[in-house]
Short mmCIF file of C-alpha atoms and ligand atoms in Angstrom, two decimals:
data_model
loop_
_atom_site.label_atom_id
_atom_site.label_comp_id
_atom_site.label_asym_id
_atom_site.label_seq_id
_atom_site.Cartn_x
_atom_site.Cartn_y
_atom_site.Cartn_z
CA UNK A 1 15.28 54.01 5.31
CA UNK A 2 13.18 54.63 8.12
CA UNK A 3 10.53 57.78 8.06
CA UNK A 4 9.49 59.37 10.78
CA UNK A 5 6.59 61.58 10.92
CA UNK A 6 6.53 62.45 14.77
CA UNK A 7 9.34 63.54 17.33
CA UNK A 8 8.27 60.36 19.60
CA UNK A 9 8.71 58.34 15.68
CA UNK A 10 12.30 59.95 15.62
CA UNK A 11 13.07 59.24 18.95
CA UNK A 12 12.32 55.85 18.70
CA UNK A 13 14.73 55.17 15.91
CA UNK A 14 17.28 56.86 17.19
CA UNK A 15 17.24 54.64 20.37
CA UNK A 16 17.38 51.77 18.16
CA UNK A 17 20.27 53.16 16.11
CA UNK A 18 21.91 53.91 19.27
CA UNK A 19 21.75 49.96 20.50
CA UNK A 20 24.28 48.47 17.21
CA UNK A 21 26.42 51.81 16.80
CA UNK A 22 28.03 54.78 18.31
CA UNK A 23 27.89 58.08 16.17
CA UNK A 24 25.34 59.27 14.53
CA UNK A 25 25.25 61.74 11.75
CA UNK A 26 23.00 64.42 11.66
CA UNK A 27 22.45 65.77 8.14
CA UNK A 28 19.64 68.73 8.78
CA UNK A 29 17.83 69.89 5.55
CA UNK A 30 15.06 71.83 4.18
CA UNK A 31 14.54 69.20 1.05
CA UNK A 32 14.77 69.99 -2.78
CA UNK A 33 17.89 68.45 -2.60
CA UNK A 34 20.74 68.91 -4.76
CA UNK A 35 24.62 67.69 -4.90
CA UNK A 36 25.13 70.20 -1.84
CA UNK A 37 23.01 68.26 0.19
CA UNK A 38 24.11 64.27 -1.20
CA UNK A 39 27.85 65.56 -0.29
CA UNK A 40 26.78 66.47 3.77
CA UNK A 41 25.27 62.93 3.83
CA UNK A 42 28.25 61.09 2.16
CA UNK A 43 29.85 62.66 4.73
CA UNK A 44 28.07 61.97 7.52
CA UNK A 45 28.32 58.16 6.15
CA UNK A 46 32.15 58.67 5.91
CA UNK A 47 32.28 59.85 9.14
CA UNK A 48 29.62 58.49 11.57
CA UNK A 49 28.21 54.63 11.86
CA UNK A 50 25.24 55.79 11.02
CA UNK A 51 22.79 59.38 9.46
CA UNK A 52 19.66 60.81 10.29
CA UNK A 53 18.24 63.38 7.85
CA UNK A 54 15.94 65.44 8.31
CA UNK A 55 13.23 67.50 5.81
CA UNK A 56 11.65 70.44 7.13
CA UNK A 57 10.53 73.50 5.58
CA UNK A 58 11.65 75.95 8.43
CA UNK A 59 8.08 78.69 8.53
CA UNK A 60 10.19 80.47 11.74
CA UNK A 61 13.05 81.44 9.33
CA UNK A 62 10.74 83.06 6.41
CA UNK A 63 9.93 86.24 7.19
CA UNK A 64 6.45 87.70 5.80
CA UNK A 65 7.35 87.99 2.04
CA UNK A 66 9.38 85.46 1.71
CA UNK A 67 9.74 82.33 -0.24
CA UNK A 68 8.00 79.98 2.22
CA UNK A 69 5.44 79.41 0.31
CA UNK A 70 6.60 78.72 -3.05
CA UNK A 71 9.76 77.12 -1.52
CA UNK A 72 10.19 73.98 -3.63
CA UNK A 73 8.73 71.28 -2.01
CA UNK A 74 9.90 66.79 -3.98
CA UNK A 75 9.28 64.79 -1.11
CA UNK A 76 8.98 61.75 -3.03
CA UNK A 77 12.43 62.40 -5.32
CA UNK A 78 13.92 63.32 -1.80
CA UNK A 79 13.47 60.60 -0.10
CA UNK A 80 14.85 58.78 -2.89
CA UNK A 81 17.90 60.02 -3.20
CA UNK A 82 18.16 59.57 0.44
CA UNK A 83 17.64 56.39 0.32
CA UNK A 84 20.09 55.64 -2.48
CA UNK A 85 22.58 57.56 -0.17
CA UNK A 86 21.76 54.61 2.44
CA UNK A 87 20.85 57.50 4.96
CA UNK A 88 19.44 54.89 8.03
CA UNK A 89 16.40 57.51 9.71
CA UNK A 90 14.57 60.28 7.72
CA UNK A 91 12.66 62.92 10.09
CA UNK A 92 10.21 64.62 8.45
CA UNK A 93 7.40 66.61 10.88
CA UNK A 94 5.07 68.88 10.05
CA UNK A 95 4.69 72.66 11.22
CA UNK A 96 2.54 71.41 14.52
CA UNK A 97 4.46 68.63 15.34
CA UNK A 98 8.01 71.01 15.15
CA UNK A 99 5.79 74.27 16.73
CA UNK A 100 3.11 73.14 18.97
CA UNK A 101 0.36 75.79 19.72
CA UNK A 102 1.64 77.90 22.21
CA UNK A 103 5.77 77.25 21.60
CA UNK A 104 7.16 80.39 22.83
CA UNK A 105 10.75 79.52 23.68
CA UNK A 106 13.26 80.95 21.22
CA UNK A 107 17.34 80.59 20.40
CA UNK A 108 18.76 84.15 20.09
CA UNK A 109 22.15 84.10 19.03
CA UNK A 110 22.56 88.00 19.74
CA UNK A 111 24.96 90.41 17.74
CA UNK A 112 26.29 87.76 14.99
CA UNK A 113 22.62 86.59 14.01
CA UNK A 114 22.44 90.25 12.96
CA UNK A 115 25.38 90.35 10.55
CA UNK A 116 25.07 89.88 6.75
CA UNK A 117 21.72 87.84 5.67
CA UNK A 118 20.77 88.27 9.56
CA UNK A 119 20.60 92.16 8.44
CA UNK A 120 18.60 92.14 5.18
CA UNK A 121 16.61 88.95 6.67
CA UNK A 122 15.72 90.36 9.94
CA UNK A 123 14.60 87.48 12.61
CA UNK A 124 16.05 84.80 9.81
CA UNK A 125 18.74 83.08 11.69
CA UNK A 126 16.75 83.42 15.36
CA UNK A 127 14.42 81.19 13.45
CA UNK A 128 17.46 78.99 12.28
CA UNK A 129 19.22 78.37 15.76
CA UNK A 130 15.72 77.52 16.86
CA UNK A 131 14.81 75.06 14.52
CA UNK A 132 18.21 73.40 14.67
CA UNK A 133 18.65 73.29 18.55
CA UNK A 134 15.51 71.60 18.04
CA UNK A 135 16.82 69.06 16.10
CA UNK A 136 19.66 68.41 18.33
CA UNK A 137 18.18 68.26 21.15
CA UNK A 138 15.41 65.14 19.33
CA UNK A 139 17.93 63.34 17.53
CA UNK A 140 20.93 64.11 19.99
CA UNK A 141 23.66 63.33 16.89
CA UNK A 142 27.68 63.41 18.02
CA UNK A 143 28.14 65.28 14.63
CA UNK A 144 26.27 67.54 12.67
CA UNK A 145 26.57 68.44 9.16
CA UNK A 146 25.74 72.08 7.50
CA UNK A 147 27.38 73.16 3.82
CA UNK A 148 30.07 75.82 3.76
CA UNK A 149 27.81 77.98 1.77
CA UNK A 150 25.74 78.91 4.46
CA UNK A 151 28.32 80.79 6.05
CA UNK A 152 26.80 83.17 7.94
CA UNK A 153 24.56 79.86 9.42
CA UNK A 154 27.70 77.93 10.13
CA UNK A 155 29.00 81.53 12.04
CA UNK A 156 25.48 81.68 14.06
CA UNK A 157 25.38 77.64 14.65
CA UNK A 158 29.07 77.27 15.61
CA UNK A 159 28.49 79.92 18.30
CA UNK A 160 25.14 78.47 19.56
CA UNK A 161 27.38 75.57 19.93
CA UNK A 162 29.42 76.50 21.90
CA UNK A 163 27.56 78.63 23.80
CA UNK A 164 24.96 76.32 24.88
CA UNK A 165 27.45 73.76 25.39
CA UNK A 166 25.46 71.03 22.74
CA UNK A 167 27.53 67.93 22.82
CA UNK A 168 28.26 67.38 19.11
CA UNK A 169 30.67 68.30 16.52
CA UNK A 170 29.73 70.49 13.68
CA UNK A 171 31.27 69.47 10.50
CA UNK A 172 31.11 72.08 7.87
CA UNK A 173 31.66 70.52 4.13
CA UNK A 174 32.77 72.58 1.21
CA UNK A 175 30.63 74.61 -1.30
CA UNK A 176 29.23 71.94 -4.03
CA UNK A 177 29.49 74.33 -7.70
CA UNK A 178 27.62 73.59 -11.27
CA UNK A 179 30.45 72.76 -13.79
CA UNK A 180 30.01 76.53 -14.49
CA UNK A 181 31.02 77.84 -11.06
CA UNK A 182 27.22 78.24 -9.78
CA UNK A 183 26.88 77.93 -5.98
CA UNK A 184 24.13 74.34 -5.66
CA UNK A 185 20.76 76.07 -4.26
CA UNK A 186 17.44 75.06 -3.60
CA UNK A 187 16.91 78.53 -4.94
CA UNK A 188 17.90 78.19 -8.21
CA UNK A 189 15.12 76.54 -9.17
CA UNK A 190 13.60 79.47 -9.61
CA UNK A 191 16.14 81.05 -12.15
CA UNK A 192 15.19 81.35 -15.91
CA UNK A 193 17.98 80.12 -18.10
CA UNK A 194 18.74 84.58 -18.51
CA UNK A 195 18.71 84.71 -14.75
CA UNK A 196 20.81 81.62 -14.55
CA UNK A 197 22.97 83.35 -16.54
CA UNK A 198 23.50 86.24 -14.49
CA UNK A 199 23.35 84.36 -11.38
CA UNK A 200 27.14 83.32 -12.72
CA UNK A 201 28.62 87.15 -11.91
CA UNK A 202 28.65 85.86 -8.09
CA UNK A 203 31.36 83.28 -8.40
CA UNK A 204 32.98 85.31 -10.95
CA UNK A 205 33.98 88.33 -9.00
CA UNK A 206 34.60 85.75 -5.40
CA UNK A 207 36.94 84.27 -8.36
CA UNK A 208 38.08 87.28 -9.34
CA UNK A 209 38.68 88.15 -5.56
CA UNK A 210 40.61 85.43 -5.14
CA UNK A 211 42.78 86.15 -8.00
CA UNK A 212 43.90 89.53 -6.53
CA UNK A 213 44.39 87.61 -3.49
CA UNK A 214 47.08 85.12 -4.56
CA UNK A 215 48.15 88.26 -6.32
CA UNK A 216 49.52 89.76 -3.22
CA UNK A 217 46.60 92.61 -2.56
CA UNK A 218 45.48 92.11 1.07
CA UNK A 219 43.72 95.94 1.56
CA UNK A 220 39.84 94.48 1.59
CA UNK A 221 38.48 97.63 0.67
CA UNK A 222 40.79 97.55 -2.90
CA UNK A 223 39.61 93.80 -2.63
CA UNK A 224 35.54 95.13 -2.79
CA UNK A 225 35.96 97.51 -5.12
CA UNK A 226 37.86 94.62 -7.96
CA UNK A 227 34.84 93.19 -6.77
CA UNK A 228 32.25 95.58 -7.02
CA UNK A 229 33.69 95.99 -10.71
CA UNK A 230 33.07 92.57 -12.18
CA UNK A 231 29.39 92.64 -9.95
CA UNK A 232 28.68 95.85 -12.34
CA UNK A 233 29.07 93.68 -15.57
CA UNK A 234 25.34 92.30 -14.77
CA UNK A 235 23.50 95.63 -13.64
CA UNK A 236 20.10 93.68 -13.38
CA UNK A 237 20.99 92.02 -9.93
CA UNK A 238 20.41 93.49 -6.78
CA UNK A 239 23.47 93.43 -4.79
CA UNK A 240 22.87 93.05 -0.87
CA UNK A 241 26.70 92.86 0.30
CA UNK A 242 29.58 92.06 -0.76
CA UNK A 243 31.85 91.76 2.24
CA UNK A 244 35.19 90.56 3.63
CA UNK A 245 34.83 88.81 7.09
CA UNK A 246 35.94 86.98 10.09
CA UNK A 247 34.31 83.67 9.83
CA UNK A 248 33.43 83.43 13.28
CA UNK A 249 32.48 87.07 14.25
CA UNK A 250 30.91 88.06 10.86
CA UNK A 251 32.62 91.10 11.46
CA UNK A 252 34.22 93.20 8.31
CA UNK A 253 38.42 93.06 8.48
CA UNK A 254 40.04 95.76 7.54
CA UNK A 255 42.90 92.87 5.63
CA UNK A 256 42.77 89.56 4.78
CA UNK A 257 44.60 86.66 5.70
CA UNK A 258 43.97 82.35 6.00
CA UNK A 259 40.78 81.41 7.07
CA UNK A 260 39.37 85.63 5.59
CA UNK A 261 35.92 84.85 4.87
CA UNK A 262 34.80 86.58 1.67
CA UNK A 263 30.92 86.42 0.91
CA UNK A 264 28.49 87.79 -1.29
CA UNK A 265 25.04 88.28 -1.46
CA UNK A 266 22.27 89.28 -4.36
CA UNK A 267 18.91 88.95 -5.97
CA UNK A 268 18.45 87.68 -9.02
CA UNK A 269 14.78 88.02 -10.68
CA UNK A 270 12.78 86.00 -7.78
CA UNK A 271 15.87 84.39 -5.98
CA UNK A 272 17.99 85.60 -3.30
CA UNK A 273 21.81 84.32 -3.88
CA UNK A 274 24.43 83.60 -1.57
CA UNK A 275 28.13 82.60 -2.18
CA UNK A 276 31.26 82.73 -0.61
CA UNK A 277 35.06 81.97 -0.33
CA UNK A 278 37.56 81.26 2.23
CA UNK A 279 40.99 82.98 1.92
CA UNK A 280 43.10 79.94 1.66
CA UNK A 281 46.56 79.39 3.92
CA UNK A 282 49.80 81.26 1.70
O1 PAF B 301 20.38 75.31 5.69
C1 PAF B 301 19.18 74.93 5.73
O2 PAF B 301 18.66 74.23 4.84
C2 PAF B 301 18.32 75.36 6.91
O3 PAF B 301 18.62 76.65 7.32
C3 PAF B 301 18.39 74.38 8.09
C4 PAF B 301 19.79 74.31 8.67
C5 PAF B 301 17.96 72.98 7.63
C6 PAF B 301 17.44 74.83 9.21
O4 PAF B 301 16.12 74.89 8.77
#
């Protein structure tokens, strides 16, 4: 596995990826990787002849207060388990190389980059469509490769997309989940084994959601409030939504049907926690 430290690096070994094969896999990351990430790059490999990953700690999507600092940071085991994935380029710039002095150009995806974690996390996902148009535009991959559980990012991306007419295909891969149901995060590193605990009401209730679902109950606000009922079994978290949405639009729907995007976020002790589910097809 090649490492590249520099855009011109990156460049280069693109170009000479580009001379043997024809697609190229672009698995985009911020490192500490867990299952999640392994399952975007197996499959990019499935899909593409050959993967580019990339490790970045994003500062343009922390807002002051935030986790940047203390987000966890394994280069070394990283890059391992890349390797052992056969991923073909890493990228891996710093701050200055991604944000010269003076960068001043911004992607703004208006209206849906203010919806859910774009609300509590105000600037969060301007800093995300920059950093990943970024990406695309150095690496140029024909398909890209973002986890399901990152829904709102997958709404914002899909739309930048299309909107700025980025000639790829963004593959979104299903939610990887601990034996126990936990949604795989970077973030839940920082859980104590009580907070881990806890942590475990999220997938419960979407599960619970779900249930009255396949039940028959469409009404989302009677789905929220079965919700809202198991989220009160763990009274330490701090909910920030739980909300029933069109995947595309972020926008709350008044009932659900196929493709209903139902997502959830909280804090629990020093981590914030997303999760989600998608209604399935009856
Ligand atoms: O999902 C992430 O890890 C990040 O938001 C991304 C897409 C790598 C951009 O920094």
């Amino acid at each position: 596995m090649l490492i590249a430290k520099t855009i011109a690096e990156a460049r280069a070994a693109v170009a000479q990826l580009r001379v043997e094969r024809r697609c190229i896999g672009l698995v985009p990351t911020m490192g500490a990787l867990h299952e999640g990430h392994l399952s975007l790059v197996r499959a990019a490999k499935t899909a593409c002849d050959a993967v580019v990953a990339t490790i970045f700690v994003n500062p343009t999507q922390f807002a002051p207060g935030e986790d940047f600092a203390k987000y966890p940071r394994r280069f070394e085991t990283d890059c391992a388990l890349l390797e052992a994935e056969g991923v073909d380029v890493l990228f891996a710039p710093d701050a200055a190389e991604m944000y010269p002095a003076g960068a001043s150009t911004v992607v703004e995806v208006e209206n849906i980059s203010d919806r859910l974690d774009g609300q509590s996390r105000p600037g969060h996902f301007r800093g995300v469509a920059t950093v990943v148009a970024k990406l695309f535009n150095i690496i140029q991959p024909n398909h890209a490769f973002f986890g399901q559980k990152d829904a709102a990012q997958v709404a914002v991306l899909r739309r930048m997309v299309r909107d700025l007419n980025f000639n790829l295909e963004l593959v979104v891969c299903p939610t990887v989940r601990e034996p126990d149901g936990l949604a795989m995060s970077s973030r839940n590193h920082y859980l104590s084994a009580e907070e881990r605990q806890r942590a475990l009401v999220l997938s419960r209730a979407l599960r619970h959601i779900e249930a009255r679902i396949a039940a028959g109950v469409v009404d989302s606000a009677r789905l929220i409030d079965a919700g809202l009922a198991v989220l009160a079994e763990e009274p330490e978290i701090r909910l920030d939504y739980l909300r029933i949405v069109d995947p595309e639009t972020l926008e709350d729907v008044a009932d659900v049907s196929a493709g209903t995007l139902v997502t959830v976020a909280a804090v629990v002790g020093p981590a914030r926690l997303i999760d989600n589910v998608l209604v399935p097809p009856r």
